[in-house]
Coordinates of C-alpha atoms and ligand atoms in Angstrom, one line a residue:
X724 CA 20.0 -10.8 178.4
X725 CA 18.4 -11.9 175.3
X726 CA 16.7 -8.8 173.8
X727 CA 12.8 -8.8 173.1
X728 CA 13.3 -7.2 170.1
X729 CA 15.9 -11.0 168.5
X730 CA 13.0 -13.2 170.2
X731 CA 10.1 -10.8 168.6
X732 CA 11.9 -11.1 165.5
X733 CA 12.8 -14.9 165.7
X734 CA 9.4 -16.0 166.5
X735 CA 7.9 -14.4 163.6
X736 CA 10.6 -15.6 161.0
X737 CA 10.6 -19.1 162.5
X738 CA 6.4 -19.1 161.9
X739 CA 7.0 -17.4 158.3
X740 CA 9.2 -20.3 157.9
X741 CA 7.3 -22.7 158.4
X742 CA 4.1 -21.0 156.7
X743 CA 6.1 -20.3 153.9
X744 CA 7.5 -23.9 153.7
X745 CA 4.0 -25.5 153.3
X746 CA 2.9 -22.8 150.9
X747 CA 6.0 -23.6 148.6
X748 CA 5.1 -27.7 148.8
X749 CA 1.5 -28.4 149.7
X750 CA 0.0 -26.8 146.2
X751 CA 2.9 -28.3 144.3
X752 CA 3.0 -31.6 145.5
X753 CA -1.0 -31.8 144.8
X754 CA -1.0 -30.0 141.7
X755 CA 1.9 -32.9 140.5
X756 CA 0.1 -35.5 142.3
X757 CA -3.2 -34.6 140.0
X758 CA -1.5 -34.5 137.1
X759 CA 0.1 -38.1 137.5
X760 CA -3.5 -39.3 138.2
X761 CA -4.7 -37.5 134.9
X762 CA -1.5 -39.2 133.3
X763 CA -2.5 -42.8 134.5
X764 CA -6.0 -42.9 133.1
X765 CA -5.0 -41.2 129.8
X766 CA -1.8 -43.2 129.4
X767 CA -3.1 -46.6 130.4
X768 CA -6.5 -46.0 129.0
X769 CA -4.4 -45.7 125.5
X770 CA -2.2 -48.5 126.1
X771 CA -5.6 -50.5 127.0
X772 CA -7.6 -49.7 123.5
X773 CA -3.8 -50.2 121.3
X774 CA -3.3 -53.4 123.2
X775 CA -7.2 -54.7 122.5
X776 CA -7.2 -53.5 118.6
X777 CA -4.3 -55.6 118.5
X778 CA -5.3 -58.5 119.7
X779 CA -7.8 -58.4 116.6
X780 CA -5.0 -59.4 114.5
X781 CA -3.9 -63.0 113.7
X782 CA 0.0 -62.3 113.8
X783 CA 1.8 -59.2 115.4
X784 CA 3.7 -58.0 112.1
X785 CA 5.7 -55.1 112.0
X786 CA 3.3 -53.8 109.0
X787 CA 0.1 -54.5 110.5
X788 CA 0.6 -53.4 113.7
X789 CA 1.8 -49.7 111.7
X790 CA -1.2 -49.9 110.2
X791 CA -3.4 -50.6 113.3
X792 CA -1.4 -47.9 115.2
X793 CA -2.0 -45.1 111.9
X794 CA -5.5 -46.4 112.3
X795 CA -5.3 -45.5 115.9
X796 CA -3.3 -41.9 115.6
X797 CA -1.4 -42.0 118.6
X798 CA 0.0 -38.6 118.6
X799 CA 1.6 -37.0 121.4
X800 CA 3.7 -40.3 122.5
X801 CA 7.4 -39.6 122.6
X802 CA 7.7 -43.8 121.9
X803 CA 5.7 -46.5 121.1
X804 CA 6.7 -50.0 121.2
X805 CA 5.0 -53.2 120.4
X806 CA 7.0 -56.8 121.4
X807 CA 6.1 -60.5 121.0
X808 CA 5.4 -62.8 123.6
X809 CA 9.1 -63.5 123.9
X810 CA 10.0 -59.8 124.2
X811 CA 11.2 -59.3 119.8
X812 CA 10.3 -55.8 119.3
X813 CA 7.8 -55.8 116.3
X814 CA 7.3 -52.2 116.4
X815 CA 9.5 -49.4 118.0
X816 CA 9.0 -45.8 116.1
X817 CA 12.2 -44.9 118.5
X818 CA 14.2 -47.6 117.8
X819 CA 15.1 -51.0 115.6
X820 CA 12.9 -53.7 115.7
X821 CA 14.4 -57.4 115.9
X822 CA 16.0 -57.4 118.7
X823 CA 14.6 -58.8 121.9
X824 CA 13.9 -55.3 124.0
X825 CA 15.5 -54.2 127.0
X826 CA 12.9 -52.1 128.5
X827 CA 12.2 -53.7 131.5
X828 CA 8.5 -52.6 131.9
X829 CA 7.7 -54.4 128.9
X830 CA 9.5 -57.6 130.0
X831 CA 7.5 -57.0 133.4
X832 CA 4.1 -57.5 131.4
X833 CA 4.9 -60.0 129.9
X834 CA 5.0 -61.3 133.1
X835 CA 0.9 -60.8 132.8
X836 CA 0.9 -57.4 134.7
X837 CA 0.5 -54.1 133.5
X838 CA 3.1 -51.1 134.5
X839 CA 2.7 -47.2 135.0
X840 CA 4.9 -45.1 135.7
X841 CA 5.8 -41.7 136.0
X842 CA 7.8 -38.7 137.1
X843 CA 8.4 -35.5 137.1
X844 CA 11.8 -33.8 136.6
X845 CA 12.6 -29.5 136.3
X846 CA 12.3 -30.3 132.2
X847 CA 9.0 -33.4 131.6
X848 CA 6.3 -35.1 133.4
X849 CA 7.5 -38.6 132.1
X850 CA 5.1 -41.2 131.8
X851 CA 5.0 -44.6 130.4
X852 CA 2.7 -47.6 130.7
X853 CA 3.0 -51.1 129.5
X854 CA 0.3 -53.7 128.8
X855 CA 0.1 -57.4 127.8
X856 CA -1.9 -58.4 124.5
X857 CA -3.7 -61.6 125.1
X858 CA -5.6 -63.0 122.2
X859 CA -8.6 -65.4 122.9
X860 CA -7.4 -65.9 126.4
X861 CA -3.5 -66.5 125.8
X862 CA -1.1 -63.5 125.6
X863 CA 0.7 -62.8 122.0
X864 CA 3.1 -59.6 123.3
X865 CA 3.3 -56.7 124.9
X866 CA 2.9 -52.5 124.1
X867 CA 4.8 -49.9 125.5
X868 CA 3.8 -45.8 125.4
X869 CA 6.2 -43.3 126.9
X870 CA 4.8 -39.8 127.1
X871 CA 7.1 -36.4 127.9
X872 CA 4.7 -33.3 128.6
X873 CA 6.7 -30.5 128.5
X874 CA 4.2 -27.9 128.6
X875 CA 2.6 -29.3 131.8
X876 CA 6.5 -29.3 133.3
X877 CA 7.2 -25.9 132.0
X878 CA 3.6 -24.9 133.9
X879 CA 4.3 -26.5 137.3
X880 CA 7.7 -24.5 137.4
X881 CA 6.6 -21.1 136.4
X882 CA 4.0 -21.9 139.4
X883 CA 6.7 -23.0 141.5
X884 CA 8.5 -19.6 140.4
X885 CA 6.0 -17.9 141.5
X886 CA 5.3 -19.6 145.0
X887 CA 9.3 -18.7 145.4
X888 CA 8.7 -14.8 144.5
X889 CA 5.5 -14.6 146.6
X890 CA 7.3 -16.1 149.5
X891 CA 10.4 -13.6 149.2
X892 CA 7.8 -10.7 149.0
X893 CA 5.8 -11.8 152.3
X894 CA 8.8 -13.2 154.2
X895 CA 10.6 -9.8 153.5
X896 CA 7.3 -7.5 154.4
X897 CA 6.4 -9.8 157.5
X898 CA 9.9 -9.6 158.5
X899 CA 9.8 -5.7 158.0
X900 CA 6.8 -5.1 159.5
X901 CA 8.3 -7.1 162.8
X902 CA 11.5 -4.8 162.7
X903 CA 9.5 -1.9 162.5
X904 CA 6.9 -3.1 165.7
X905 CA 9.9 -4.6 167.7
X906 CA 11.6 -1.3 167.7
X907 CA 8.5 1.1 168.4
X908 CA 8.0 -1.6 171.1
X909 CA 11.5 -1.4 172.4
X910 CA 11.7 2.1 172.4
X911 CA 8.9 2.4 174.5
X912 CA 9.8 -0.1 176.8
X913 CA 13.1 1.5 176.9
X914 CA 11.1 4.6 178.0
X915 CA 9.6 3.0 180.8
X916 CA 12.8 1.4 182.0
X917 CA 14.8 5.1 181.7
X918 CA 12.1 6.5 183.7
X919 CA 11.8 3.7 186.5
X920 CA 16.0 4.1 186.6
X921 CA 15.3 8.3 186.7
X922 CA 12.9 7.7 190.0
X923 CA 15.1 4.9 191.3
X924 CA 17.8 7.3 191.4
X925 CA 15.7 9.6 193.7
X926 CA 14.0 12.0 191.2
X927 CA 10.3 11.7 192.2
X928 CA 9.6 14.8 189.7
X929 CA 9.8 12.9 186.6
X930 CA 6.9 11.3 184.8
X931 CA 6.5 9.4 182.0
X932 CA 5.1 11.0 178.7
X933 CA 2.2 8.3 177.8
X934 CA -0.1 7.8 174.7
X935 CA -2.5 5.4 173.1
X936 CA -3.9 3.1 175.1
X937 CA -2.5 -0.1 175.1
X938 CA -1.1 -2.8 177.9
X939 CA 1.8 -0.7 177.5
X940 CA 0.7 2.8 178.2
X941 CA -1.3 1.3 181.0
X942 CA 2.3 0.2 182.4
X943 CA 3.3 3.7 182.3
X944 CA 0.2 5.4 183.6
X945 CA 0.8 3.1 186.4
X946 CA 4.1 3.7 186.7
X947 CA 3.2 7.4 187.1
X948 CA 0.7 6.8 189.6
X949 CA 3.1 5.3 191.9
X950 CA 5.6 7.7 191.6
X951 CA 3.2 10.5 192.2
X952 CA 2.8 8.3 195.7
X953 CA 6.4 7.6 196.7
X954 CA 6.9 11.8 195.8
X955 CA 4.0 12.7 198.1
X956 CA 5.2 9.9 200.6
X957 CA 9.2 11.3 200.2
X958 CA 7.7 15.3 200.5
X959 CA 5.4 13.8 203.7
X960 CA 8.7 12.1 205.2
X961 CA 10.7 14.9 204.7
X962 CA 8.7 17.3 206.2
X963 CA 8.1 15.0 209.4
X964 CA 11.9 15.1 209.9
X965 CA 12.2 18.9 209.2
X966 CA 9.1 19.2 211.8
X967 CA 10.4 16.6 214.3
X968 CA 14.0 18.4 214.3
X969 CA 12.5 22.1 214.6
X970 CA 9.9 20.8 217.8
X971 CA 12.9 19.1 219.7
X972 CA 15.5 22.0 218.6
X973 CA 13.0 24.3 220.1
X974 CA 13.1 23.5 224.3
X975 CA 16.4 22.0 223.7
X976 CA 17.7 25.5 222.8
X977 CA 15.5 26.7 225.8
X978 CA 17.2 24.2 228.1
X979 CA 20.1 25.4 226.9
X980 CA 20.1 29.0 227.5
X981 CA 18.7 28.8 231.0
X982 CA 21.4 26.6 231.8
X983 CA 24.1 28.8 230.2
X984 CA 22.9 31.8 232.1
X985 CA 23.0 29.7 235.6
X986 CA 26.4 28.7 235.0
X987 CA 27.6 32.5 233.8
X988 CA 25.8 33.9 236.8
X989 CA 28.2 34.4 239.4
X990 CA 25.5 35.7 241.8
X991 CA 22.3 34.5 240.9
X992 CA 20.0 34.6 243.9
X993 CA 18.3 31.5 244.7
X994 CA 14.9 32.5 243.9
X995 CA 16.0 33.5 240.3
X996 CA 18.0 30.0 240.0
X997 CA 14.8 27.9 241.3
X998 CA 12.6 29.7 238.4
X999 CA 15.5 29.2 236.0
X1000 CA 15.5 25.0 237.1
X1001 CA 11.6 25.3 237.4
X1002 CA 11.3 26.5 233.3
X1003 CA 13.9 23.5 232.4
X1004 CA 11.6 21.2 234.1
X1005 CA 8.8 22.4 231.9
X1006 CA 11.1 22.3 228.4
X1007 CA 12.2 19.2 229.5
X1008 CA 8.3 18.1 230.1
X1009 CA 7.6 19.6 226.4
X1010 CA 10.5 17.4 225.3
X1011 CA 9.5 14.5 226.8
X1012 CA 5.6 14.9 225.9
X1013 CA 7.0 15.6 221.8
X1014 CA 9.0 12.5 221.7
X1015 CA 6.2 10.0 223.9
X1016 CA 3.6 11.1 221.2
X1017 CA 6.2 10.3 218.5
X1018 CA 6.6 7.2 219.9
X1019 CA 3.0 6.8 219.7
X1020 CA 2.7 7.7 216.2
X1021 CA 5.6 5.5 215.3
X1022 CA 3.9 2.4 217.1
X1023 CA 0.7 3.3 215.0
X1024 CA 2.6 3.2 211.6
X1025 CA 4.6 0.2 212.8
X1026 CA 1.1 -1.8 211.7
X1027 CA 1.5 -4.3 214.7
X1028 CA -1.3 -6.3 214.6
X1029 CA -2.5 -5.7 218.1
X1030 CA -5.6 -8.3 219.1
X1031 CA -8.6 -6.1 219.4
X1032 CA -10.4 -6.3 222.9
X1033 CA -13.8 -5.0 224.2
X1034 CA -13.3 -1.6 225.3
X1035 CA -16.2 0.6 226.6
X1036 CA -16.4 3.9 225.7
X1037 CA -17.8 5.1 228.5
X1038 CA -15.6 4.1 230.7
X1039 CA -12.8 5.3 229.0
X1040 CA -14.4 9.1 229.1
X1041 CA -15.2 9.0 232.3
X1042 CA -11.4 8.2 232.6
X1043 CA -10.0 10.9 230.4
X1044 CA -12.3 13.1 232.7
X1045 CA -10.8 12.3 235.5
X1046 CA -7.6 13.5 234.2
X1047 CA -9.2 16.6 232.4
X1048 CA -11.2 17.9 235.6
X1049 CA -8.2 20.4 237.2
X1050 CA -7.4 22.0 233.5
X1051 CA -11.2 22.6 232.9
X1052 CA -11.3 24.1 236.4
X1053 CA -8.7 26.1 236.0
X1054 CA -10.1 27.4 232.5
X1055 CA -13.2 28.0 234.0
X1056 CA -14.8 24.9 231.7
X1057 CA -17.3 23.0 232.1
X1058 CA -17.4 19.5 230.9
X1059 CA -21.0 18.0 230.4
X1060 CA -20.8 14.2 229.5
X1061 CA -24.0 12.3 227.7
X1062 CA -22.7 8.4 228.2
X1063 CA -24.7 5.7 227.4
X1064 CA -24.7 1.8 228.6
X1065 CA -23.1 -0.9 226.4
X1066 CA -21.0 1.3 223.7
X1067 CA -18.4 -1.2 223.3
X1068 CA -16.1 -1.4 220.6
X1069 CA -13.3 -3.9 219.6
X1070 CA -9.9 -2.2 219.7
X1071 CA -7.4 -1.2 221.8
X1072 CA -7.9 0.7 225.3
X1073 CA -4.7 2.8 225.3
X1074 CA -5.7 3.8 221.5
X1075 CA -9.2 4.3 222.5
X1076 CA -8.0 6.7 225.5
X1077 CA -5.8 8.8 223.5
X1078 CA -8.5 9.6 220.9
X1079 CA -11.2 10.6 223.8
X1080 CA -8.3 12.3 225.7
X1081 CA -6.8 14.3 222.6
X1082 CA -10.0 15.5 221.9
X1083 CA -11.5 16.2 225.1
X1084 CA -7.9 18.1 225.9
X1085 CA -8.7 20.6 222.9
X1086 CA -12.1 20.6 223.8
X1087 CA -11.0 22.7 226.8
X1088 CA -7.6 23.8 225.6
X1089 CA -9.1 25.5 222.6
X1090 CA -12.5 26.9 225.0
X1091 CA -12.9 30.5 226.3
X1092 CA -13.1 31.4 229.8
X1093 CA -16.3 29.9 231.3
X1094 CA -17.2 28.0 228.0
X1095 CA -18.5 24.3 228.1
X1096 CA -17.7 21.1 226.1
X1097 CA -20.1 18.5 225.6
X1098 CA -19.3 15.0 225.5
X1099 CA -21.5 11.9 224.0
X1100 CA -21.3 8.5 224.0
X1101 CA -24.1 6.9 221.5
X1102 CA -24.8 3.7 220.0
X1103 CA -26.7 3.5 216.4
X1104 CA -28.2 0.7 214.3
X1105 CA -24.3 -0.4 213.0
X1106 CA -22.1 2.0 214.6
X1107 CA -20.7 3.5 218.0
X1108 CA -20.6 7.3 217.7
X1109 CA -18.6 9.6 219.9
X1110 CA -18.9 13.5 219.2
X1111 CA -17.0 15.9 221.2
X1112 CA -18.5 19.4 221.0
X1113 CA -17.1 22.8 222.4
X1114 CA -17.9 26.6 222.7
X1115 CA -14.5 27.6 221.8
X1116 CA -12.5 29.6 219.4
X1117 CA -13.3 27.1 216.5
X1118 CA -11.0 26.1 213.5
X1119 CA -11.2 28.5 210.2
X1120 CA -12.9 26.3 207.2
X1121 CA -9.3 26.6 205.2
X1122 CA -8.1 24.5 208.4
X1123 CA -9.8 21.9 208.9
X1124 CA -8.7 20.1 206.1
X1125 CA -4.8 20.0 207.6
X1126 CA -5.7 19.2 211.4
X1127 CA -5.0 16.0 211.3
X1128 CA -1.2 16.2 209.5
X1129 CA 1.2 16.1 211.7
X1130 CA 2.4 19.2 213.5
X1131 CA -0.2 21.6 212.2
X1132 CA -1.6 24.0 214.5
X1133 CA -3.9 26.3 213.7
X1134 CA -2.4 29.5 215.8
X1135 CA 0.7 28.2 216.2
X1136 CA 1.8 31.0 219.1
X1137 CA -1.2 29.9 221.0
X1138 CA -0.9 26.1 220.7
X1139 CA 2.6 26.7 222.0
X1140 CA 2.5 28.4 224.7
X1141 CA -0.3 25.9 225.7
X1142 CA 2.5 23.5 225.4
X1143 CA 0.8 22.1 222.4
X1144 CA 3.2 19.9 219.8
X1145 CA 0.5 19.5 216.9
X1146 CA 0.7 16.2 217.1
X1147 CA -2.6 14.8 219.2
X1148 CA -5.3 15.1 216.2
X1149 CA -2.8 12.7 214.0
X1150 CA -2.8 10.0 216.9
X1151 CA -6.3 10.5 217.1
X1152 CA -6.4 10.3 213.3
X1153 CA -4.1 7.3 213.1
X1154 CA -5.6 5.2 216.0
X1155 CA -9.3 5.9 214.3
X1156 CA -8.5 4.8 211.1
X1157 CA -6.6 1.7 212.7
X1158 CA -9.9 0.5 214.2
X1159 CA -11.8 0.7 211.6
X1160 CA -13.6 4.0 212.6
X1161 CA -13.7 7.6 210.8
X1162 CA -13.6 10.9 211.8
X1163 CA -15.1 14.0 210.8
X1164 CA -14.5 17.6 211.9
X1165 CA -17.2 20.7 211.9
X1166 CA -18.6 24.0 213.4
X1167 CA -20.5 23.7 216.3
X1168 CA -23.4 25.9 216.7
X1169 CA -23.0 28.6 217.6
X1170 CA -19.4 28.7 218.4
X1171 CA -16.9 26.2 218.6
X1172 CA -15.7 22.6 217.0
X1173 CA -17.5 19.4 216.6
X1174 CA -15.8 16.2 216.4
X1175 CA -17.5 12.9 215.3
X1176 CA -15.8 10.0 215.4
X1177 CA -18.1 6.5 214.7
X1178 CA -16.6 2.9 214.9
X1179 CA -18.2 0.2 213.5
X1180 CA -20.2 -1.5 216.0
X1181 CA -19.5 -5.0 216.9
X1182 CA -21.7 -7.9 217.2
X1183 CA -22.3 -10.0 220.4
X1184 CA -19.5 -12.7 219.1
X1185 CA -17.2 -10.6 218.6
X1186 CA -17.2 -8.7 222.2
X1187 CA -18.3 -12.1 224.1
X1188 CA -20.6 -9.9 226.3
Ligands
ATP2278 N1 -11.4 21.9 219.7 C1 -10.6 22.7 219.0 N2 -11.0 24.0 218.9 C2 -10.2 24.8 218.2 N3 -9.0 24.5 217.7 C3 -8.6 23.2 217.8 C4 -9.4 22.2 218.5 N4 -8.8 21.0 218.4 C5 -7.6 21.3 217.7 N5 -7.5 22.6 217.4 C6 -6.4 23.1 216.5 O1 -5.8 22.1 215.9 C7 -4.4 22.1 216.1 C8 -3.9 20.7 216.2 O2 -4.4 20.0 217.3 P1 -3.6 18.8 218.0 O3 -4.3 18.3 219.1 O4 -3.1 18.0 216.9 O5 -2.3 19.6 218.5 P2 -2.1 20.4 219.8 O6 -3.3 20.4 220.6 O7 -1.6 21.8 219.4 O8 -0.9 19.6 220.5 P3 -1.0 18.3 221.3 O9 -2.4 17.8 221.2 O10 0.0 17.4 220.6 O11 -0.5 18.6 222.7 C9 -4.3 22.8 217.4 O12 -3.0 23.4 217.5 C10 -5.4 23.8 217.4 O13 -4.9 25.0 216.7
MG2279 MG1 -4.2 18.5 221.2

């Protein structure tokens, strides 16, 4: 793994490079590049007026061409040199004259052309022009300047010097500056990783310390975010298990004891036995009602996209009534129903009956002796409604709020003993919030619970009807 920090650092010294490299050349290379230009027009301008106030002369002597040059005053040329036509040096104030020259520049023009030329080394800015002397039209010699600035050399390095200590100084700082980021960076990011390895490991406690409020804190305040999830999903799971084990421990144990004290019983009488067998039966119908509505809830989490169908509402009440009529009568309940035509809603019927049954069961389970529970079946503008409304013990305020989690019951003797598992408001919950719908839970005047669940109301596509 290559770390952030050697590719932070890289990138930033390979662009300091390379911004460092043209800061060192570009400004030298132009600065030298003006000077030679300044050079050429001083140099050959010079060799131009020498060459033309010699051509005013009738023979190139070594004297006359002195005097013409004293006339001239050409300081600040390290050499000047004047030749014949045939290349005899006439004049050379750095050398002999008589000999045929061996500068080749000055042989060159006397080819007719004239040569500059010029460079630069650590020490001079070398420069040197020859020029032809034509007098009248035909060409009598040659002249030769050679110039060495110093000063202009010396002042192109102490730039260059400088260019090289500037560089050092940002290259250093730049480079400091990225150590310094790319390990406040790192160290954060090493934060994040600790902490992600912390919850990985199962500790859905920890949280990450954030500040500021960059892409990076943003990481970590969602980072705690999910973690507050997965602790409040792990607590949520956890209790499910600790609540699904207790319910199924509970008429198991039952079971067990009855059955224990049939076998131990040497002389039970028959009567005694068949009560015995008849209260196993009823465990065992607890047991089996726990685990169907487990099963239930289980298919509900699954997510299994089921394809929604028309269902009508009032059909499935008058169903769930059916099945509710002997336990109202017994309780002395009476069940008034308010359905109208045409509430249809997409979903599924088995879902739709367990919400209307669930609720209709407490609606009677949860009633007083002789009480009444009022059923509905409405259509609005956008929505199907459904309230269920009863005249029984109600559900304290501090309650409401935890009906719906799984196992909950609000007198938990009570619920019971009614065979109650605290599981049929979360179905309903569930199988509500599956189809779209919500559901709201509140005091019915004067006594009892409302419940008011609404769907959202299809449109005549959709149901085909
Ligand atoms: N209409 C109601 N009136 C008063 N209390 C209610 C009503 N409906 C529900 N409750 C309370 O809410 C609790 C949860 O209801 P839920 O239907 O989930 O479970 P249950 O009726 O105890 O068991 P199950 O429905 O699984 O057989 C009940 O135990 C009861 O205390
Ligand atoms: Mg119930």
């Amino acid at each position: 793994m290559h770390s952030i920090r050697i590719q932070l650092i890289g990138f930033i010294a390979a662009v300091l490079l390379i911004f460092l490299v043209i800061l060192n050349i570009y400004p030298l290379t132009s600065s030298r590049d003006l000077i030679f230009e300044e050079k050429r027009s001083a140099i050959t301008g010079q060799a131009a007026v020498v060459a033309s106030s010699l051509s005013g002369l009738d023979r190139l002597g070594t004297d006359s061409v002195r005097e013409v040059l004293h006339l001239l005053d050409l300081g600040g040329y390290s050499r000047t040199v004047v030749t014949g036509e045939d290349g005899t040096v006439v004049y050379d104030d750095g050398g002999a004259a008589g000999g045929v020259t061996d500068i080749p520049d000055i042989l060159s023009s006397l080819g007719g052309k004239s040569v500059f030329r010029s460079h630069f080394t650590s020490e001079a800015f070398s420069s040197s022009c020859a020029v032809p002397v034509y007098r009248r039209g035909s060409m009598i010699g040659a002249v030769y300047l050679c110039e060495q600035d110093y000063e202009r050399a010396d002042l192109i390095y102490d730039f260059q010097k400088s260019l090289m200590r500037i560089s050092l100084i940002i290259g250093a700082v730049a480079l400091l500056f990225a150590g310094v980021f790319s390990t406040v960076l790192l160290r954060r990011m090493r934060e994040l990783v600790r902490s992600i390895r912390i919850v990985a490991g199962g500790d859905y406690a920890h949280r990450l310390v954030t500040s500021g409020s960059d892409e990076i804190t943003e990481l970590g305040e969602e980072f705690n975010h999910l973690t507050a999830r997965l602790e409040d999903t792990e607590k949520q799971r956890r209790r499910f298990v600790s609540d699904a084990s207790h319910e199924l421990k509970t008429p198991l144990a039952s079971i067990r004891l009855l059955s224990d004290s049939i076998v131990q019983s040497g002389s039970m009488d028959g009567e005694t036995m068949r009560e015995f067998a008849a209260d196993i039966g009823h465990e065992a119908e607890r047991l089996q009602r726990t685990t169907e509505k487990l099963l239930d809830l289980s298919r509900l989490d699954d997510d299994v996209q089921v394809i929604p169908e028309p269902v009508d509402l009032k059909q499935v009440t008058v169903d769930a009534l059916a099945v509710l009529n002997p336990l109202a009568a017994e309780k002395d309940v009476k069940i008034r129903c308010e359905l109208a035509d045409g509430c249809v809603v997409m979903a599924n019927t088995d879902d739709m009956f367990h919400i209307v049954f669930n609720l209709m069961e407490n609606a009677v389970k949860y009633n007083v002796l002789g009480g009444s529970v009022q059923v509905k079946v409405n259509a609005e503008e956008d929505k199907i409604l459904l309230t269920v409304a009863d005249t029984g013990i109600g559900i304290p305020e501090e309650d409401r709020l935890n009906i719906f989690a799984r196992f909950y019951r609000v007198d938990k003797a009570r619920s019971r003993a009614s065979g109650g598992s605290g599981l049929g408001l979360s179905i309903v919950h569930d199988a509500v919030l599956a189809h779209g719908g919500t559901i709201a839970v509140g005091q019915n005047k004067p006594q009892g619970s409302v419940f008011v669940v609404t769907f959202p109301r299809p449109t005549s596509e959709e149901t085909g009807i």
